[in-house]
mmCIF file of C-alpha atoms in Angstrom:
data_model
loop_
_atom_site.group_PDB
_atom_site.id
_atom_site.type_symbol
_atom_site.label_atom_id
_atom_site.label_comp_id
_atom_site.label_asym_id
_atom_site.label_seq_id
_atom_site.Cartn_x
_atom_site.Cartn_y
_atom_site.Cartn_z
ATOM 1 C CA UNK A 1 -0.119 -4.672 18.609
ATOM 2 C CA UNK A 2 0.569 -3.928 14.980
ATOM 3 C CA UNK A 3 -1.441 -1.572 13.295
ATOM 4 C CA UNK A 4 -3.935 -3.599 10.728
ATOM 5 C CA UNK A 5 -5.146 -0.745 9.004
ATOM 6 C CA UNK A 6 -2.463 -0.872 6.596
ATOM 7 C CA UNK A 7 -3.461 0.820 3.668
ATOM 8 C CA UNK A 8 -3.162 -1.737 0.942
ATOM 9 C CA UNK A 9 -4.423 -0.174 -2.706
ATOM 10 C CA UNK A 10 -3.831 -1.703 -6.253
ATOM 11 C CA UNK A 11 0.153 -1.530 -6.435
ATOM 12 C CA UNK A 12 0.659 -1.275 -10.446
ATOM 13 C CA UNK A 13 3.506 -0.516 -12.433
ATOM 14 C CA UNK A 14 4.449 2.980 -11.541
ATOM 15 C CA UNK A 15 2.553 3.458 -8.434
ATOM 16 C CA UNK A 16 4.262 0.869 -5.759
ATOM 17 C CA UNK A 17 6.710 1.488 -3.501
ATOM 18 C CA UNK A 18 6.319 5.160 -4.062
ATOM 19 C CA UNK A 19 6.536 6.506 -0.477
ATOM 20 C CA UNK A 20 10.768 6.002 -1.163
ATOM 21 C CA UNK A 21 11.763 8.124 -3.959
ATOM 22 C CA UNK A 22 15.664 7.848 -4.214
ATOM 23 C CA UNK A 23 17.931 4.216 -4.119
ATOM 24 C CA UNK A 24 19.570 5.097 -1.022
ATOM 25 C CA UNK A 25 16.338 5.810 1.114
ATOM 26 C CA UNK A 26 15.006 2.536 0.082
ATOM 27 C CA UNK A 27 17.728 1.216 1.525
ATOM 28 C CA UNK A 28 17.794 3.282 4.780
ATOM 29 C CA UNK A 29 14.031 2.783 4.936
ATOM 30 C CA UNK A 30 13.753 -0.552 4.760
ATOM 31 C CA UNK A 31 16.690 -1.385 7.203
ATOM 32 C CA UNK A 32 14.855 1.309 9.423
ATOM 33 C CA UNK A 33 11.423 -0.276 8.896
ATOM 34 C CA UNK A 34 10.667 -1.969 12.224
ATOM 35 C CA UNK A 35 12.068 0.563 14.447
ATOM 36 C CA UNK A 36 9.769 3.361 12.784
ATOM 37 C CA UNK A 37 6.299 1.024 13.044
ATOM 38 C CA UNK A 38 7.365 0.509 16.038
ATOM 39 C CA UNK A 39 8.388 4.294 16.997
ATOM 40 C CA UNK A 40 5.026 4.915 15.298
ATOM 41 C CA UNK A 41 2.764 2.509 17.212
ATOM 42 C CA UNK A 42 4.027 3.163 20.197
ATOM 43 C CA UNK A 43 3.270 6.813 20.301
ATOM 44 C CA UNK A 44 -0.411 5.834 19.927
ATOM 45 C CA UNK A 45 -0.846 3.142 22.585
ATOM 46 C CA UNK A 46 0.253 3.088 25.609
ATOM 47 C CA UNK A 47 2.531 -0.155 25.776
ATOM 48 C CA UNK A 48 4.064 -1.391 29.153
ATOM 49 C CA UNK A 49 7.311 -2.597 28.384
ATOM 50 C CA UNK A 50 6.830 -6.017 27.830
ATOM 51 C CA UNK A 51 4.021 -5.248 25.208
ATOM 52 C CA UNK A 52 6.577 -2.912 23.607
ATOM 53 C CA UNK A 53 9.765 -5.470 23.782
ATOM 54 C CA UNK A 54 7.349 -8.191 22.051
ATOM 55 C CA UNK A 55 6.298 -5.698 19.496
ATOM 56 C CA UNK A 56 9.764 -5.031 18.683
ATOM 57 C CA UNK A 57 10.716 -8.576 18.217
ATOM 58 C CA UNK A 58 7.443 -9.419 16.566
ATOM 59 C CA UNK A 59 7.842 -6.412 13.839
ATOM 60 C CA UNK A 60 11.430 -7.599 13.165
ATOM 61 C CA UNK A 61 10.395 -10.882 12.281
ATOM 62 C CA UNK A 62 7.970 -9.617 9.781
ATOM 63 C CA UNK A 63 10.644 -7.450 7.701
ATOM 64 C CA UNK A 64 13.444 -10.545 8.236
ATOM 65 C CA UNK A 65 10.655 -12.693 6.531
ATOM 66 C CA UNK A 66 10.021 -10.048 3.909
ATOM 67 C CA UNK A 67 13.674 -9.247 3.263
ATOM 68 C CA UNK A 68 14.174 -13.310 2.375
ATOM 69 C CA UNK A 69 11.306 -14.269 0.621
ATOM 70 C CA UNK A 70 9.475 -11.834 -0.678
ATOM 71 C CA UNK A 71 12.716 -9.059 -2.036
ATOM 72 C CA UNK A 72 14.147 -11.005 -4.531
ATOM 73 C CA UNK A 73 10.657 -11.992 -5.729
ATOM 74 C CA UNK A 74 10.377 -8.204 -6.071
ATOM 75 C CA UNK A 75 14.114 -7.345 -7.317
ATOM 76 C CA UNK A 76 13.029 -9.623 -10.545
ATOM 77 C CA UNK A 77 9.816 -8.039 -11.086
ATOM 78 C CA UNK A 78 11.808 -5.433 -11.582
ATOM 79 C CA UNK A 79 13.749 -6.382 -13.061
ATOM 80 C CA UNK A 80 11.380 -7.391 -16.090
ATOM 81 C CA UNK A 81 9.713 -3.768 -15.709
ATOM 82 C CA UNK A 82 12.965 -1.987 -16.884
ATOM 83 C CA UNK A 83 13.054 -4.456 -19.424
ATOM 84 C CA UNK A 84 9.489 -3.401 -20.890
ATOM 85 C CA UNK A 85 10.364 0.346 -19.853
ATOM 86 C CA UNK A 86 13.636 1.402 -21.666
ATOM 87 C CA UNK A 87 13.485 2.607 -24.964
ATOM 88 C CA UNK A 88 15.834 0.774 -27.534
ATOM 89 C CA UNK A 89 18.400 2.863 -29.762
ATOM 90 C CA UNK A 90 15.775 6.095 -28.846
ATOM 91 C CA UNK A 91 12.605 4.046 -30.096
ATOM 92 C CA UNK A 92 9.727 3.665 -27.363
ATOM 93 C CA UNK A 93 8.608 0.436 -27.662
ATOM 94 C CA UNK A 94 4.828 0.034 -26.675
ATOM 95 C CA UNK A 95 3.597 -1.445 -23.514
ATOM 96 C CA UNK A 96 0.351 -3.645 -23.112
ATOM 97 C CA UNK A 97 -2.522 -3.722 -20.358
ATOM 98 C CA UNK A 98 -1.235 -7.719 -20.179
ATOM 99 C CA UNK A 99 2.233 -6.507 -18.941
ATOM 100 C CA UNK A 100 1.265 -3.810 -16.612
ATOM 101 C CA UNK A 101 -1.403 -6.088 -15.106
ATOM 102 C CA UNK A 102 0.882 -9.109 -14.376
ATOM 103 C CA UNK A 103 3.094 -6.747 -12.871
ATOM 104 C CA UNK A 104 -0.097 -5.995 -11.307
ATOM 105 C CA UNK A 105 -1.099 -9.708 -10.014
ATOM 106 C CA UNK A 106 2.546 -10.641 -8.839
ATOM 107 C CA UNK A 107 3.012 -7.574 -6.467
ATOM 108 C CA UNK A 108 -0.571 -8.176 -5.246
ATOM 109 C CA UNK A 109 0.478 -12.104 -4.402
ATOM 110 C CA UNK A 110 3.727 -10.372 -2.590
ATOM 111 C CA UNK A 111 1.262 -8.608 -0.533
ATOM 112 C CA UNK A 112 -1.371 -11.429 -0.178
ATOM 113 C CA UNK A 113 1.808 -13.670 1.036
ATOM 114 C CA UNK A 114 3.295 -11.271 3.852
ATOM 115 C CA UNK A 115 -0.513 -10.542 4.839
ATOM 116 C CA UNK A 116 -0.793 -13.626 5.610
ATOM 117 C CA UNK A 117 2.719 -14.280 7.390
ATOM 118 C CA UNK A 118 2.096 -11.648 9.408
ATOM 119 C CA UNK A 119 -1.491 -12.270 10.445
ATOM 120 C CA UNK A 120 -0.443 -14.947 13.229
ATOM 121 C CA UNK A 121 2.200 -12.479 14.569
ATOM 122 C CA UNK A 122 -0.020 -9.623 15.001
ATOM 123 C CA UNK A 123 -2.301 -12.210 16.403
ATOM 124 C CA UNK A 124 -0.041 -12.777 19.687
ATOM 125 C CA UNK A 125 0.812 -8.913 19.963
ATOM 126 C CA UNK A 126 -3.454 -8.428 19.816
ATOM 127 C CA UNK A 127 -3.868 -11.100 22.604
ATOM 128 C CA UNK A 128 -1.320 -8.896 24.125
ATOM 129 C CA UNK A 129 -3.665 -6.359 24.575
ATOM 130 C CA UNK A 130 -5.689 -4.957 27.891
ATOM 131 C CA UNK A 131 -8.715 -3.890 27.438
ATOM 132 C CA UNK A 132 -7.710 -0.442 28.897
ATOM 133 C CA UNK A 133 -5.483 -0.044 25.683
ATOM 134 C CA UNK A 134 -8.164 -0.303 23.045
ATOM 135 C CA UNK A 135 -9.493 3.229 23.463
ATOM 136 C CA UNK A 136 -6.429 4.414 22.488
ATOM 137 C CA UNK A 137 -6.251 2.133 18.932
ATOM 138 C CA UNK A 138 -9.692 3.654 18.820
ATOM 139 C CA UNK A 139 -8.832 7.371 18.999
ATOM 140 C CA UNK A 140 -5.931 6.706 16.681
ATOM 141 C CA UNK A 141 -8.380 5.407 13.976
ATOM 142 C CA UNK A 142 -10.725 8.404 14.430
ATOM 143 C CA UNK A 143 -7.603 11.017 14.513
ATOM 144 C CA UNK A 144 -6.441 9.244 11.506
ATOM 145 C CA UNK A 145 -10.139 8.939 9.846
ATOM 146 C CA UNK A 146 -10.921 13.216 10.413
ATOM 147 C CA UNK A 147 -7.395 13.104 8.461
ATOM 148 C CA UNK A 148 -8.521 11.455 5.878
ATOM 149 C CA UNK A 149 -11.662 13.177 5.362
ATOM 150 C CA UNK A 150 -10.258 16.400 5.362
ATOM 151 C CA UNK A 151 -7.737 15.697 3.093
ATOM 152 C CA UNK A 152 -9.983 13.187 0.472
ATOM 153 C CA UNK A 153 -13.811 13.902 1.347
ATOM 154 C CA UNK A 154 -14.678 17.553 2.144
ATOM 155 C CA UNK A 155 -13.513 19.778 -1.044
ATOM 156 C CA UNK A 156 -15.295 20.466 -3.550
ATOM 157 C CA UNK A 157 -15.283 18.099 -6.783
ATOM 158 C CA UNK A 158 -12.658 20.054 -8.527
ATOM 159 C CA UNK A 159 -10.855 20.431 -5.772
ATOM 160 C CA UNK A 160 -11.111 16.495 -5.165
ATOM 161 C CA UNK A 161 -9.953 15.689 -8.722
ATOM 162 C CA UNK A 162 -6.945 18.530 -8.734
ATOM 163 C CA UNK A 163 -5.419 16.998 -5.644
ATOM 164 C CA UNK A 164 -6.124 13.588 -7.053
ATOM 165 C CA UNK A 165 -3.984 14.299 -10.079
ATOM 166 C CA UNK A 166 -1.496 16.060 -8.270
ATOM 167 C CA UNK A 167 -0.922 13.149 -6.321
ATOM 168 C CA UNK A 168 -0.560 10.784 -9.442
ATOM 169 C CA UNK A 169 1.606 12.743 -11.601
ATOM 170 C CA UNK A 170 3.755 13.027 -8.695
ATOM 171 C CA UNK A 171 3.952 8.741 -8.997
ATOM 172 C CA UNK A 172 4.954 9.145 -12.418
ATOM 173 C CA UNK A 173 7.221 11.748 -12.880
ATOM 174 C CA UNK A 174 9.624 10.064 -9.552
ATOM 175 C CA UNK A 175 10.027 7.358 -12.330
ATOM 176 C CA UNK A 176 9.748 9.525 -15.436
ATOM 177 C CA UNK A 177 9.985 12.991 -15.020
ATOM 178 C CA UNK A 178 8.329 16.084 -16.179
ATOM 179 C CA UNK A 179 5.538 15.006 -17.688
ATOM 180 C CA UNK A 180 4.132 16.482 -20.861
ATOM 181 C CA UNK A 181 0.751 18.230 -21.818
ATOM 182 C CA UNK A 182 -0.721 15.195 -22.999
ATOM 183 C CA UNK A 183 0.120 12.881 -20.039
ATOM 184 C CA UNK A 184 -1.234 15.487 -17.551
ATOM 185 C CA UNK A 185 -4.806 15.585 -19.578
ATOM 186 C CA UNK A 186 -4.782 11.771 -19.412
ATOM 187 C CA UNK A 187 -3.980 11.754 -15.389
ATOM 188 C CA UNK A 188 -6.661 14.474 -15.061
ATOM 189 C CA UNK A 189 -9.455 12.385 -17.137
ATOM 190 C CA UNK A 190 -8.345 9.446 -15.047
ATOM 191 C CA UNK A 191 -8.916 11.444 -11.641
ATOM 192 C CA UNK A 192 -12.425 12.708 -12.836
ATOM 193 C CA UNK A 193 -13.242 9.342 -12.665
ATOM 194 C CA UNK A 194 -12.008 7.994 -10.015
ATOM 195 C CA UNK A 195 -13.109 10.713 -7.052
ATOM 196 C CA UNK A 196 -16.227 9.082 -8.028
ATOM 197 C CA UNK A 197 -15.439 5.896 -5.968
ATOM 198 C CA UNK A 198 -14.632 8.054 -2.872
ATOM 199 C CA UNK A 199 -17.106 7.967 -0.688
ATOM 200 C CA UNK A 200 -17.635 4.123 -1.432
ATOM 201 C CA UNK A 201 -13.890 3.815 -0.207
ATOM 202 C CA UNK A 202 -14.062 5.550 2.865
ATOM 203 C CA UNK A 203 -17.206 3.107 3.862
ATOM 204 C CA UNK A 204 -15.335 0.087 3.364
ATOM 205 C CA UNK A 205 -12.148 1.836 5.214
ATOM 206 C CA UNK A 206 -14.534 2.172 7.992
ATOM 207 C CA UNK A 207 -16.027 -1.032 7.661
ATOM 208 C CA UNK A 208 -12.971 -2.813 8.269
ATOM 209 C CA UNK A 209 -11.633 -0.632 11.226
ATOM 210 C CA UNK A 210 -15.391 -1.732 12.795
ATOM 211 C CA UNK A 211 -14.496 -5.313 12.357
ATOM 212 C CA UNK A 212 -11.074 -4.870 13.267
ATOM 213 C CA UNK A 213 -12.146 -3.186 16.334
ATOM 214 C CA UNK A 214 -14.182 -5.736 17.273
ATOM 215 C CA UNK A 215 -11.287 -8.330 17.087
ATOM 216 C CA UNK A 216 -9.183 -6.377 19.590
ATOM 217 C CA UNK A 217 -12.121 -6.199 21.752
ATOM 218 C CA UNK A 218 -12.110 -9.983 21.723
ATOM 219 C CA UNK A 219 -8.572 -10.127 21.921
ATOM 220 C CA UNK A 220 -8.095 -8.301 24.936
ATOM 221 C CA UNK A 221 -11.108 -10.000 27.096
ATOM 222 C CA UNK A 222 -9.388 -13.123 25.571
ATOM 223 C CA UNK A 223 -12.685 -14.400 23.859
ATOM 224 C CA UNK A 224 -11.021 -15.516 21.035
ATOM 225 C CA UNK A 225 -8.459 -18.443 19.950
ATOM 226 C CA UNK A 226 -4.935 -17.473 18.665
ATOM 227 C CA UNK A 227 -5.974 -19.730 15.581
ATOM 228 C CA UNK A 228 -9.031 -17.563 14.900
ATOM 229 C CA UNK A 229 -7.952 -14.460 15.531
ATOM 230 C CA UNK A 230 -5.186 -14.808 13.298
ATOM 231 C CA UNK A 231 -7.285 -16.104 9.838
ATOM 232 C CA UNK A 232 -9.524 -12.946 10.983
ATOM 233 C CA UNK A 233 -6.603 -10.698 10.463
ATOM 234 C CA UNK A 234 -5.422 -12.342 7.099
ATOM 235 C CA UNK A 235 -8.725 -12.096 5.987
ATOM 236 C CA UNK A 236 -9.023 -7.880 6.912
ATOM 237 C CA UNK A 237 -5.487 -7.340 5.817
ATOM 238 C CA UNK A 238 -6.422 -9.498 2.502
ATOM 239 C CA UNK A 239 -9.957 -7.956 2.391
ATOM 240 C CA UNK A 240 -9.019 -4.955 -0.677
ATOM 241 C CA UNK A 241 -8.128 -8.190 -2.739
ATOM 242 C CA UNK A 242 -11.155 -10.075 -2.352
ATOM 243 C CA UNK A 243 -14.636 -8.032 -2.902
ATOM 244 C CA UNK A 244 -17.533 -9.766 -0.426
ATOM 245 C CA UNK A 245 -20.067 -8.794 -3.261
ATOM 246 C CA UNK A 246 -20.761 -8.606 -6.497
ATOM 247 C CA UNK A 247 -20.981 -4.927 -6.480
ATOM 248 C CA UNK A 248 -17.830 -4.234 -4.451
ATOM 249 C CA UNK A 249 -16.248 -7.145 -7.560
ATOM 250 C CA UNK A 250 -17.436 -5.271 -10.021
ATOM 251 C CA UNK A 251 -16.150 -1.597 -9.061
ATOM 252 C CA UNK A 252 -12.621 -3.207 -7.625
ATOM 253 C CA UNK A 253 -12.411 -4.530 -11.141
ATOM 254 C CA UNK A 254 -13.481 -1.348 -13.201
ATOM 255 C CA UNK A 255 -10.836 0.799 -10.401
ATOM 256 C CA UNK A 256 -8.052 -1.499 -11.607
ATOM 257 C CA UNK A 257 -8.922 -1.560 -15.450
ATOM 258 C CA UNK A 258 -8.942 2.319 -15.636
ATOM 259 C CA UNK A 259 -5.599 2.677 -13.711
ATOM 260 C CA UNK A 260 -4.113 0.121 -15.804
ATOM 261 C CA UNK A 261 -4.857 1.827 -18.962
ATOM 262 C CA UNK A 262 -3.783 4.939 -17.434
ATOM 263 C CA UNK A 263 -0.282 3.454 -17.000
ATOM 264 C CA UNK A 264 -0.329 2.370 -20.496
ATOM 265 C CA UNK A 265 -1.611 5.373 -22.022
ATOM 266 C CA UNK A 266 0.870 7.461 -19.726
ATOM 267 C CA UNK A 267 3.984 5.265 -20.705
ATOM 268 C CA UNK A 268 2.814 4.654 -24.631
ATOM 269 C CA UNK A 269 3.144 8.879 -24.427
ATOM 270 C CA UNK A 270 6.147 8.732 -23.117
ATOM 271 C CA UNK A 271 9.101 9.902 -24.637
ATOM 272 C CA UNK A 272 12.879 8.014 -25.066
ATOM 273 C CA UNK A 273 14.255 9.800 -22.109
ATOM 274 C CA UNK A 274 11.211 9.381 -19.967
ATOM 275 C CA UNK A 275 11.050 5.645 -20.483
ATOM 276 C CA UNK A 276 14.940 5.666 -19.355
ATOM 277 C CA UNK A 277 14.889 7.633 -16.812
ATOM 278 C CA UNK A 278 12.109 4.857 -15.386
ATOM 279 C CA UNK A 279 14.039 1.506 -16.724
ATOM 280 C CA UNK A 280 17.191 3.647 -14.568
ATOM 281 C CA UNK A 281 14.917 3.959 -11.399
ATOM 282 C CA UNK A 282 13.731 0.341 -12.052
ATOM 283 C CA UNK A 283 16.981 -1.200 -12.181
ATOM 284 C CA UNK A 284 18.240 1.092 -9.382
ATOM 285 C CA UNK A 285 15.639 -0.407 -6.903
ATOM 286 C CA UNK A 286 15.711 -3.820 -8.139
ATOM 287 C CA UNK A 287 19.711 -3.633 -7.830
ATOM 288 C CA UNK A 288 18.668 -1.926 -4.003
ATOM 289 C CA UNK A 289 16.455 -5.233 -3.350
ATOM 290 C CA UNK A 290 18.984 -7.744 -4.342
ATOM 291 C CA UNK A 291 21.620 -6.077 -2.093
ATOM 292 C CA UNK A 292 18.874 -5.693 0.853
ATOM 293 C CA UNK A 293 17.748 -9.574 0.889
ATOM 294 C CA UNK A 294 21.339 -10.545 1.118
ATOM 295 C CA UNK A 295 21.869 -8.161 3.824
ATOM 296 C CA UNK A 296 20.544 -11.042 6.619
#
């Protein structure tokens, strides 16, 4: 069984891919990729060895797929971001909402595309399952859901919005650098605003894990198709794209237009060097990618 609650936000300019900070761990990462998902996921259900052998297989496929299709797609996104990033003859040229966003919209189709290529895989690992073996997904979702709301619920508002901005200036300045006075006020007006969308966040996270709970109960009593169960999953893993109300629309939409204009503001403050030292980390992963997908 793969793990479905993969935690999918709004990948934007400076914030995707961040869990890999240097050129070379991307590369030992990715190549590593399977075998740790599958290191990881075993070590919170209890697999017989078929189950595990089939999990293996199944979570090779998935980065094989990704490495062809979906790398080079990546490797020229890139490729256009160092592009808009460097500065020219020390002169920081300014960057729009428009670029940042379709940066934005094409790394969010990359994600909407393996989602759904992976959805029938996970499918057959689910029907895999014993019911015996979903108390155990269960207990990892709760372990990992007391995690969360230690770490993101239970301070106090300042606290919430210090951490917050601790965690996005540590985004930016893996691409840029130290950032300035004036690009740590903007993160921490940004992160005043956004703790207000916690709690809202961690409803939906829970709302899913419900519904995806209730698919691996049906998978492992085998009351549900291989067909059905697998546009179920594309639709959870998919589900942070598409709002089922107006409401949840409206604040997905107002999340993404204040961390766009964050990104802008933060990289229209920039100065020559920082925008380098980001086109440099751009072209350094993009240059990574390219040498990846042709590593079949």
């Amino acid at each position: 069984m793969i793990k479905p609650a993969i935690r999918t936000r709004t990948c934007l300019l400076l914030t995707c891919l961040t869990l890999l900070a240097a050129c070379s761990a991307i590369k030992l990462g990715y190549n590593n990729s399977a075998s740790f998902a599958h290191t990881y996921l075993t070590s919170k259900v209890d697999f017989d060895s078929e189950q595990s052998a089939f999990l293996k297989t199944s979570l090779n496929e998935i980065v094989e797929w990704h490495r062809n299709t979906e790398l080079p797609v990546l490797a020229s996104e890139l490729q256009t971001a160092r592009q808009a990033l460097a500065a020219r003859n020390d002169v920081v040229m300014p960057v729009s909402a428009n670029q940042v966003q379709a940066l934005n919209l094409a790394i969010r189709a990359s994600l909407r595309r393996t989602a759904n290529q992976a959805a029938p895989v996970i499918a057959k690992n689910m029907l895999g399952l014993w019911p015996n073996q979903a108390p155990d997904i269960q207990k990892a979702l709760d372990k990992s859901n007391k995690e969360y709301r230690e770490e993101r619920l239970m301070q106090s508002a300042d606290e919430r919005v210090r951490e917050s901005a601790e965690r996005m200036t540590e985004r930016f300045e893996r691409w840029l650098g130290t950032l300035n006075a004036v690009q740590l006020k903007q993160i921490d007006t940004w992160a005043r605003s956004e703790i207000r969308w916690s709690e809202s966040r961690y409803e939906k996270r829970l709302e899913r894990q419900r519904q995806f709970m209730a698919l691996v109960n049906k998978a492992s009593n085998r009351q549900i198709d291989q067909a059905t169960l697998s546009q179920e999953i594309a639709r959870l893993l998919n589900a942070w794209q598409s709002p089922s109300s107006a409401a949840e629309k409206q604040e997905s939409e107002q999340r993404q237009k204040a961390t766009i204009a964050l990104i802008v503001d933060i990289l229209n403050s920039a100065t020559a060097e920082q925008r380098n030292n980001a086109a440099d980390r751009a072209a350094g992963w993009a240059k990574d990618f390219q040498i990846l997908a042709s590593n079949n």
